[in-house]
Amino acid sequence: MHITLGDTPDDTVAAFTARAAADPGVAGLVLSGSRVHEGMPTVHSDYDLHVILRDQHASPIAELDRFRSAHLDLVVIPLAEFRTRGMPGRPDSFARYSYVHAEVLLDRLDGTVARILDEKRTLGAGEAGAAVDGWLDAYVNQTYRSLKSYRDRRPALGHLDAAESVPFALEVLFALHRRVRPYNKYLRWELERQPLGEPRWEAGRLLPVVRRILADGDPPTQRTLFADIEEAARRAGHGPVLDAWGTELELLRHP
């Protein structure tokens, strides 16, 4: 099976969606990527389209899974896989954010595709609590390793650990708000369009802090971020994870 590209991405996706909608084996179509983030598409943007099949043998469109072109990027999956794709514990958990702002273009299952999608958009209370605990422990560990290296006059190694702490910090921050951590490309977009509610998490403050840590691992900047995250985590009831570190927290709080 092949796809005929139109003159523009709009032409290509219109032709493909019409073809998919006419196929009874297709249960749903979901649009994601930059096209569902207002202000993000550029002249180079393609369409990221998820095609949900009733089962893996329901349609010859299954052959087009992972099709890539300058116009169209396809993920073709059966309904059963769509239910769990991107969810915790899965090898494809990295895909979760792709569904946060996704749009349903076709749902032949009386709203089932939309309901599954809605379950992926935010973290449930239990899921968020477990995520904060796990990522918070990883963040403290990585920051502690970094500051230990700076203390012991190994700044190059401390910088590496500092850079690795940033993804953990962002996971904690978004999980505290029951949000899926965005891909880096959309971090500013999320912070500006859907703020996390406190001035310290605004793009104008948080992003310079993150960039400084990534740039050179600056220990005072690391401690500033840690202080903010520690306060937020304790206020949300995650103090036991922090307290388990005992006196080692002192290095994260003071030079």
PDB file of N, CA, C and O in Angstrom, residues 155-217:
ATOM      1  N   PRO A 155      34.326  19.815  38.880  1.00  0.00           N
ATOM      2  CA  PRO A 155      33.216  20.556  38.265  1.00  0.00           C
ATOM      3  C   PRO A 155      32.704  19.971  36.954  1.00  0.00           C
ATOM      4  O   PRO A 155      31.505  20.044  36.677  1.00  0.00           O
ATOM      5  N   ALA A 156      33.593  19.390  36.160  1.00  0.00           N
ATOM      6  CA  ALA A 156      33.133  18.837  34.881  1.00  0.00           C
ATOM      7  C   ALA A 156      32.148  17.697  35.103  1.00  0.00           C
ATOM      8  O   ALA A 156      31.128  17.586  34.408  1.00  0.00           O
ATOM      9  N   LEU A 157      32.447  16.859  36.109  1.00  0.00           N
ATOM     10  CA  LEU A 157      31.550  15.740  36.412  1.00  0.00           C
ATOM     11  C   LEU A 157      30.282  16.254  37.099  1.00  0.00           C
ATOM     12  O   LEU A 157      29.182  15.732  36.868  1.00  0.00           O
ATOM     13  N   GLY A 158      30.435  17.273  37.936  1.00  0.00           N
ATOM     14  CA  GLY A 158      29.267  17.867  38.562  1.00  0.00           C
ATOM     15  C   GLY A 158      28.325  18.471  37.540  1.00  0.00           C
ATOM     16  O   GLY A 158      27.095  18.397  37.689  1.00  0.00           O
ATOM     17  N   HIS A 159      28.886  19.046  36.487  1.00  0.00           N
ATOM     18  CA  HIS A 159      28.070  19.624  35.420  1.00  0.00           C
ATOM     19  C   HIS A 159      27.249  18.548  34.713  1.00  0.00           C
ATOM     20  O   HIS A 159      26.063  18.735  34.416  1.00  0.00           O
ATOM     21  N   LEU A 160      27.866  17.397  34.452  1.00  0.00           N
ATOM     22  CA  LEU A 160      27.137  16.307  33.795  1.00  0.00           C
ATOM     23  C   LEU A 160      25.941  15.860  34.636  1.00  0.00           C
ATOM     24  O   LEU A 160      24.836  15.667  34.125  1.00  0.00           O
ATOM     25  N   ASP A 161      26.149  15.694  35.939  1.00  0.00           N
ATOM     26  CA  ASP A 161      25.050  15.274  36.804  1.00  0.00           C
ATOM     27  C   ASP A 161      23.986  16.355  36.914  1.00  0.00           C
ATOM     28  O   ASP A 161      22.788  16.057  36.982  1.00  0.00           O
ATOM     29  N   ALA A 162      24.407  17.604  36.921  1.00  0.00           N
ATOM     30  CA  ALA A 162      23.441  18.701  36.975  1.00  0.00           C
ATOM     31  C   ALA A 162      22.537  18.683  35.750  1.00  0.00           C
ATOM     32  O   ALA A 162      21.313  18.845  35.856  1.00  0.00           O
ATOM     33  N   ALA A 163      23.142  18.481  34.576  1.00  0.00           N
ATOM     34  CA  ALA A 163      22.349  18.439  33.347  1.00  0.00           C
ATOM     35  C   ALA A 163      21.351  17.285  33.377  1.00  0.00           C
ATOM     36  O   ALA A 163      20.201  17.423  32.943  1.00  0.00           O
ATOM     37  N   GLU A 164      21.786  16.145  33.933  1.00  0.00           N
ATOM     38  CA  GLU A 164      20.896  14.992  33.992  1.00  0.00           C
ATOM     39  C   GLU A 164      19.782  15.167  35.032  1.00  0.00           C
ATOM     40  O   GLU A 164      18.762  14.476  34.970  1.00  0.00           O
ATOM     41  N   SER A 165      19.955  16.091  35.965  1.00  0.00           N
ATOM     42  CA  SER A 165      18.917  16.322  36.975  1.00  0.00           C
ATOM     43  C   SER A 165      17.730  17.096  36.421  1.00  0.00           C
ATOM     44  O   SER A 165      16.626  17.013  36.970  1.00  0.00           O
ATOM     45  N   VAL A 166      17.936  17.857  35.361  1.00  0.00           N
ATOM     46  CA  VAL A 166      16.880  18.736  34.850  1.00  0.00           C
ATOM     47  C   VAL A 166      15.641  17.970  34.394  1.00  0.00           C
ATOM     48  O   VAL A 166      14.513  18.342  34.759  1.00  0.00           O
ATOM     49  N   PRO A 167      15.765  16.895  33.602  1.00  0.00           N
ATOM     50  CA  PRO A 167      14.551  16.154  33.233  1.00  0.00           C
ATOM     51  C   PRO A 167      13.781  15.634  34.444  1.00  0.00           C
ATOM     52  O   PRO A 167      12.546  15.654  34.454  1.00  0.00           O
ATOM     53  N   PHE A 168      14.490  15.180  35.476  1.00  0.00           N
ATOM     54  CA  PHE A 168      13.814  14.706  36.689  1.00  0.00           C
ATOM     55  C   PHE A 168      13.058  15.844  37.369  1.00  0.00           C
ATOM     56  O   PHE A 168      11.931  15.670  37.839  1.00  0.00           O
ATOM     57  N   ALA A 169      13.684  17.028  37.429  1.00  0.00           N
ATOM     58  CA  ALA A 169      13.033  18.185  38.043  1.00  0.00           C
ATOM     59  C   ALA A 169      11.739  18.538  37.310  1.00  0.00           C
ATOM     60  O   ALA A 169      10.707  18.831  37.934  1.00  0.00           O
ATOM     61  N   LEU A 170      11.784  18.509  35.994  1.00  0.00           N
ATOM     62  CA  LEU A 170      10.588  18.847  35.212  1.00  0.00           C
ATOM     63  C   LEU A 170       9.497  17.797  35.376  1.00  0.00           C
ATOM     64  O   LEU A 170       8.303  18.118  35.446  1.00  0.00           O
ATOM     65  N   GLU A 171       9.895  16.533  35.453  1.00  0.00           N
ATOM     66  CA  GLU A 171       8.904  15.476  35.701  1.00  0.00           C
ATOM     67  C   GLU A 171       8.199  15.707  37.039  1.00  0.00           C
ATOM     68  O   GLU A 171       6.969  15.593  37.140  1.00  0.00           O
ATOM     69  N   VAL A 172       8.976  16.028  38.079  1.00  0.00           N
ATOM     70  CA  VAL A 172       8.397  16.294  39.390  1.00  0.00           C
ATOM     71  C   VAL A 172       7.435  17.465  39.319  1.00  0.00           C
ATOM     72  O   VAL A 172       6.293  17.402  39.806  1.00  0.00           O
ATOM     73  N   LEU A 173       7.881  18.546  38.708  1.00  0.00           N
ATOM     74  CA  LEU A 173       7.089  19.761  38.665  1.00  0.00           C
ATOM     75  C   LEU A 173       5.742  19.544  37.986  1.00  0.00           C
ATOM     76  O   LEU A 173       4.691  19.943  38.508  1.00  0.00           O
ATOM     77  N   PHE A 174       5.746  18.885  36.850  1.00  0.00           N
ATOM     78  CA  PHE A 174       4.481  18.674  36.140  1.00  0.00           C
ATOM     79  C   PHE A 174       3.620  17.635  36.848  1.00  0.00           C
ATOM     80  O   PHE A 174       2.394  17.771  36.909  1.00  0.00           O
ATOM     81  N   ALA A 175       4.232  16.598  37.396  1.00  0.00           N
ATOM     82  CA  ALA A 175       3.447  15.588  38.116  1.00  0.00           C
ATOM     83  C   ALA A 175       2.788  16.178  39.354  1.00  0.00           C
ATOM     84  O   ALA A 175       1.679  15.785  39.734  1.00  0.00           O
ATOM     85  N   LEU A 176       3.443  17.147  40.016  1.00  0.00           N
ATOM     86  CA  LEU A 176       2.834  17.811  41.161  1.00  0.00           C
ATOM     87  C   LEU A 176       1.524  18.504  40.776  1.00  0.00           C
ATOM     88  O   LEU A 176       0.653  18.712  41.617  1.00  0.00           O
ATOM     89  N   HIS A 177       1.407  18.846  39.512  1.00  0.00           N
ATOM     90  CA  HIS A 177       0.196  19.498  39.015  1.00  0.00           C
ATOM     91  C   HIS A 177      -0.676  18.540  38.195  1.00  0.00           C
ATOM     92  O   HIS A 177      -1.566  18.969  37.466  1.00  0.00           O
ATOM     93  N   ARG A 178      -0.378  17.240  38.345  1.00  0.00           N
ATOM     94  CA  ARG A 178      -1.114  16.188  37.635  1.00  0.00           C
ATOM     95  C   ARG A 178      -1.074  16.400  36.119  1.00  0.00           C
ATOM     96  O   ARG A 178      -2.012  16.081  35.405  1.00  0.00           O
ATOM     97  N   ARG A 179       0.054  16.883  35.674  1.00  0.00           N
ATOM     98  CA  ARG A 179       0.252  17.156  34.254  1.00  0.00           C
ATOM     99  C   ARG A 179       1.323  16.217  33.701  1.00  0.00           C
ATOM    100  O   ARG A 179       2.242  15.793  34.414  1.00  0.00           O
ATOM    101  N   VAL A 180       1.200  15.907  32.424  1.00  0.00           N
ATOM    102  CA  VAL A 180       2.216  15.132  31.718  1.00  0.00           C
ATOM    103  C   VAL A 180       3.341  16.085  31.330  1.00  0.00           C
ATOM    104  O   VAL A 180       3.075  17.153  30.757  1.00  0.00           O
ATOM    105  N   ARG A 181       4.565  15.705  31.635  1.00  0.00           N
ATOM    106  CA  ARG A 181       5.684  16.577  31.254  1.00  0.00           C
ATOM    107  C   ARG A 181       5.716  16.720  29.735  1.00  0.00           C
ATOM    108  O   ARG A 181       5.705  15.726  29.003  1.00  0.00           O
ATOM    109  N   PRO A 182       5.766  17.960  29.236  1.00  0.00           N
ATOM    110  CA  PRO A 182       5.798  18.147  27.784  1.00  0.00           C
ATOM    111  C   PRO A 182       7.155  17.806  27.189  1.00  0.00           C
ATOM    112  O   PRO A 182       8.174  17.798  27.897  1.00  0.00           O
ATOM    113  N   TYR A 183       7.148  17.541  25.899  1.00  0.00           N
ATOM    114  CA  TYR A 183       8.421  17.448  25.197  1.00  0.00           C
ATOM    115  C   TYR A 183       9.093  18.820  25.289  1.00  0.00           C
ATOM    116  O   TYR A 183       8.431  19.863  25.363  1.00  0.00           O
ATOM    117  N   ASN A 184      10.414  18.843  25.269  1.00  0.00           N
ATOM    118  CA  ASN A 184      11.140  20.106  25.433  1.00  0.00           C
ATOM    119  C   ASN A 184      10.681  21.166  24.428  1.00  0.00           C
ATOM    120  O   ASN A 184      10.639  22.357  24.754  1.00  0.00           O
ATOM    121  N   LYS A 185      10.355  20.738  23.240  1.00  0.00           N
ATOM    122  CA  LYS A 185       9.909  21.662  22.199  1.00  0.00           C
ATOM    123  C   LYS A 185       8.710  22.483  22.648  1.00  0.00           C
ATOM    124  O   LYS A 185       8.540  23.640  22.229  1.00  0.00           O
ATOM    125  N   TYR A 186       7.864  21.883  23.505  1.00  0.00           N
ATOM    126  CA  TYR A 186       6.622  22.538  23.911  1.00  0.00           C
ATOM    127  C   TYR A 186       6.660  23.057  25.344  1.00  0.00           C
ATOM    128  O   TYR A 186       5.623  23.496  25.865  1.00  0.00           O
ATOM    129  N   LEU A 187       7.829  23.060  25.980  1.00  0.00           N
ATOM    130  CA  LEU A 187       7.897  23.469  27.380  1.00  0.00           C
ATOM    131  C   LEU A 187       7.480  24.926  27.557  1.00  0.00           C
ATOM    132  O   LEU A 187       6.645  25.245  28.413  1.00  0.00           O
ATOM    133  N   ARG A 188       8.049  25.821  26.793  1.00  0.00           N
ATOM    134  CA  ARG A 188       7.645  27.226  26.903  1.00  0.00           C
ATOM    135  C   ARG A 188       6.170  27.387  26.567  1.00  0.00           C
ATOM    136  O   ARG A 188       5.451  28.141  27.238  1.00  0.00           O
ATOM    137  N   TRP A 189       5.706  26.705  25.538  1.00  0.00           N
ATOM    138  CA  TRP A 189       4.297  26.790  25.122  1.00  0.00           C
ATOM    139  C   TRP A 189       3.380  26.407  26.285  1.00  0.00           C
ATOM    140  O   TRP A 189       2.399  27.097  26.567  1.00  0.00           O
ATOM    141  N   GLU A 190       3.705  25.314  26.975  1.00  0.00           N
ATOM    142  CA  GLU A 190       2.886  24.871  28.104  1.00  0.00           C
ATOM    143  C   GLU A 190       2.905  25.889  29.238  1.00  0.00           C
ATOM    144  O   GLU A 190       1.863  26.221  29.808  1.00  0.00           O
ATOM    145  N   LEU A 191       4.095  26.366  29.576  1.00  0.00           N
ATOM    146  CA  LEU A 191       4.211  27.292  30.700  1.00  0.00           C
ATOM    147  C   LEU A 191       3.504  28.611  30.426  1.00  0.00           C
ATOM    148  O   LEU A 191       2.992  29.259  31.355  1.00  0.00           O
ATOM    149  N   GLU A 192       3.461  29.014  29.171  1.00  0.00           N
ATOM    150  CA  GLU A 192       2.806  30.279  28.826  1.00  0.00           C
ATOM    151  C   GLU A 192       1.312  30.118  28.574  1.00  0.00           C
ATOM    152  O   GLU A 192       0.518  30.985  28.966  1.00  0.00           O
ATOM    153  N   ARG A 193       0.915  29.014  27.935  1.00  0.00           N
ATOM    154  CA  ARG A 193      -0.496  28.830  27.592  1.00  0.00           C
ATOM    155  C   ARG A 193      -1.306  28.212  28.724  1.00  0.00           C
ATOM    156  O   ARG A 193      -2.502  28.499  28.855  1.00  0.00           O
ATOM    157  N   GLN A 194      -0.671  27.360  29.515  1.00  0.00           N
ATOM    158  CA  GLN A 194      -1.358  26.705  30.628  1.00  0.00           C
ATOM    159  C   GLN A 194      -0.447  26.777  31.852  1.00  0.00           C
ATOM    160  O   GLN A 194       0.171  25.783  32.246  1.00  0.00           O
ATOM    161  N   PRO A 195      -0.328  27.949  32.462  1.00  0.00           N
ATOM    162  CA  PRO A 195       0.616  28.167  33.569  1.00  0.00           C
ATOM    163  C   PRO A 195       0.378  27.215  34.740  1.00  0.00           C
ATOM    164  O   PRO A 195      -0.742  26.735  34.959  1.00  0.00           O
ATOM    165  N   LEU A 196       1.436  26.979  35.488  1.00  0.00           N
ATOM    166  CA  LEU A 196       1.373  26.085  36.637  1.00  0.00           C
ATOM    167  C   LEU A 196       0.926  26.787  37.917  1.00  0.00           C
ATOM    168  O   LEU A 196       0.889  26.178  38.979  1.00  0.00           O
ATOM    169  N   GLY A 197       0.604  28.079  37.807  1.00  0.00           N
ATOM    170  CA  GLY A 197      -0.112  28.741  38.888  1.00  0.00           C
ATOM    171  C   GLY A 197       0.702  29.540  39.882  1.00  0.00           C
ATOM    172  O   GLY A 197       0.136  30.212  40.736  1.00  0.00           O
ATOM    173  N   GLU A 198       2.030  29.491  39.830  1.00  0.00           N
ATOM    174  CA  GLU A 198       2.855  30.251  40.756  1.00  0.00           C
ATOM    175  C   GLU A 198       3.920  31.009  39.965  1.00  0.00           C
ATOM    176  O   GLU A 198       4.431  30.507  38.959  1.00  0.00           O
ATOM    177  N   PRO A 199       4.274  32.214  40.404  1.00  0.00           N
ATOM    178  CA  PRO A 199       5.273  33.005  39.674  1.00  0.00           C
ATOM    179  C   PRO A 199       6.590  32.276  39.453  1.00  0.00           C
ATOM    180  O   PRO A 199       7.221  32.443  38.407  1.00  0.00           O
ATOM    181  N   ARG A 200       7.008  31.449  40.427  1.00  0.00           N
ATOM    182  CA  ARG A 200       8.310  30.779  40.282  1.00  0.00           C
ATOM    183  C   ARG A 200       8.323  29.754  39.161  1.00  0.00           C
ATOM    184  O   ARG A 200       9.392  29.312  38.739  1.00  0.00           O
ATOM    185  N   TRP A 201       7.136  29.328  38.707  1.00  0.00           N
ATOM    186  CA  TRP A 201       7.076  28.357  37.618  1.00  0.00           C
ATOM    187  C   TRP A 201       6.761  29.015  36.269  1.00  0.00           C
ATOM    188  O   TRP A 201       6.570  28.326  35.279  1.00  0.00           O
ATOM    189  N   GLU A 202       6.699  30.326  36.246  1.00  0.00           N
ATOM    190  CA  GLU A 202       6.452  31.012  34.977  1.00  0.00           C
ATOM    191  C   GLU A 202       7.653  30.845  34.046  1.00  0.00           C
ATOM    192  O   GLU A 202       8.797  30.724  34.496  1.00  0.00           O
ATOM    193  N   ALA A 203       7.386  30.862  32.754  1.00  0.00           N
ATOM    194  CA  ALA A 203       8.451  30.638  31.774  1.00  0.00           C
ATOM    195  C   ALA A 203       9.604  31.607  31.964  1.00  0.00           C
ATOM    196  O   ALA A 203      10.778  31.233  31.853  1.00  0.00           O
ATOM    197  N   GLY A 204       9.286  32.872  32.257  1.00  0.00           N
ATOM    198  CA  GLY A 204      10.315  33.888  32.390  1.00  0.00           C
ATOM    199  C   GLY A 204      11.258  33.669  33.550  1.00  0.00           C
ATOM    200  O   GLY A 204      12.382  34.193  33.551  1.00  0.00           O
ATOM    201  N   ARG A 205      10.834  32.890  34.547  1.00  0.00           N
ATOM    202  CA  ARG A 205      11.735  32.579  35.655  1.00  0.00           C
ATOM    203  C   ARG A 205      12.306  31.178  35.542  1.00  0.00           C
ATOM    204  O   ARG A 205      13.508  30.966  35.713  1.00  0.00           O
ATOM    205  N   LEU A 206      11.449  30.193  35.290  1.00  0.00           N
ATOM    206  CA  LEU A 206      11.906  28.803  35.304  1.00  0.00           C
ATOM    207  C   LEU A 206      12.881  28.500  34.175  1.00  0.00           C
ATOM    208  O   LEU A 206      13.905  27.828  34.394  1.00  0.00           O
ATOM    209  N   LEU A 207      12.597  28.962  32.973  1.00  0.00           N
ATOM    210  CA  LEU A 207      13.455  28.594  31.839  1.00  0.00           C
ATOM    211  C   LEU A 207      14.881  29.130  31.973  1.00  0.00           C
ATOM    212  O   LEU A 207      15.841  28.399  31.668  1.00  0.00           O
ATOM    213  N   PRO A 208      15.106  30.363  32.437  1.00  0.00           N
ATOM    214  CA  PRO A 208      16.496  30.794  32.651  1.00  0.00           C
ATOM    215  C   PRO A 208      17.220  29.951  33.699  1.00  0.00           C
ATOM    216  O   PRO A 208      18.421  29.694  33.574  1.00  0.00           O
ATOM    217  N   VAL A 209      16.507  29.508  34.740  1.00  0.00           N
ATOM    218  CA  VAL A 209      17.109  28.643  35.748  1.00  0.00           C
ATOM    219  C   VAL A 209      17.539  27.320  35.120  1.00  0.00           C
ATOM    220  O   VAL A 209      18.668  26.842  35.318  1.00  0.00           O
ATOM    221  N   VAL A 210      16.645  26.724  34.339  1.00  0.00           N
ATOM    222  CA  VAL A 210      16.948  25.454  33.677  1.00  0.00           C
ATOM    223  C   VAL A 210      18.119  25.610  32.714  1.00  0.00           C
ATOM    224  O   VAL A 210      19.039  24.779  32.680  1.00  0.00           O
ATOM    225  N   ARG A 211      18.108  26.690  31.940  1.00  0.00           N
ATOM    226  CA  ARG A 211      19.188  26.900  30.973  1.00  0.00           C
ATOM    227  C   ARG A 211      20.529  27.089  31.671  1.00  0.00           C
ATOM    228  O   ARG A 211      21.563  26.612  31.200  1.00  0.00           O
ATOM    229  N   ARG A 212      20.527  27.791  32.806  1.00  0.00           N
ATOM    230  CA  ARG A 212      21.787  28.001  33.523  1.00  0.00           C
ATOM    231  C   ARG A 212      22.344  26.675  34.037  1.00  0.00           C
ATOM    232  O   ARG A 212      23.547  26.411  33.951  1.00  0.00           O
ATOM    233  N   ILE A 213      21.473  25.835  34.585  1.00  0.00           N
ATOM    234  CA  ILE A 213      21.934  24.533  35.073  1.00  0.00           C
ATOM    235  C   ILE A 213      22.474  23.686  33.929  1.00  0.00           C
ATOM    236  O   ILE A 213      23.513  23.032  34.048  1.00  0.00           O
ATOM    237  N   LEU A 214      21.782  23.712  32.806  1.00  0.00           N
ATOM    238  CA  LEU A 214      22.242  22.945  31.649  1.00  0.00           C
ATOM    239  C   LEU A 214      23.548  23.506  31.092  1.00  0.00           C
ATOM    240  O   LEU A 214      24.402  22.752  30.617  1.00  0.00           O
ATOM    241  N   ALA A 215      23.700  24.815  31.156  1.00  0.00           N
ATOM    242  CA  ALA A 215      24.876  25.450  30.552  1.00  0.00           C
ATOM    243  C   ALA A 215      26.152  25.172  31.332  1.00  0.00           C
ATOM    244  O   ALA A 215      27.191  24.852  30.748  1.00  0.00           O
ATOM    245  N   ASP A 216      26.086  25.300  32.671  1.00  0.00           N
ATOM    246  CA  ASP A 216      27.330  25.123  33.417  1.00  0.00           C
ATOM    247  C   ASP A 216      27.142  24.483  34.786  1.00  0.00           C
ATOM    248  O   ASP A 216      28.103  24.365  35.549  1.00  0.00           O
ATOM    249  N   GLY A 217      25.925  24.065  35.114  1.00  0.00           N
ATOM    250  CA  GLY A 217      25.692  23.364  36.369  1.00  0.00           C
ATOM    251  C   GLY A 217      25.758  24.230  37.612  1.00  0.00           C
ATOM    252  O   GLY A 217      25.766  23.708  38.726  1.00  0.00           O
TER     253      GLY A 217
END
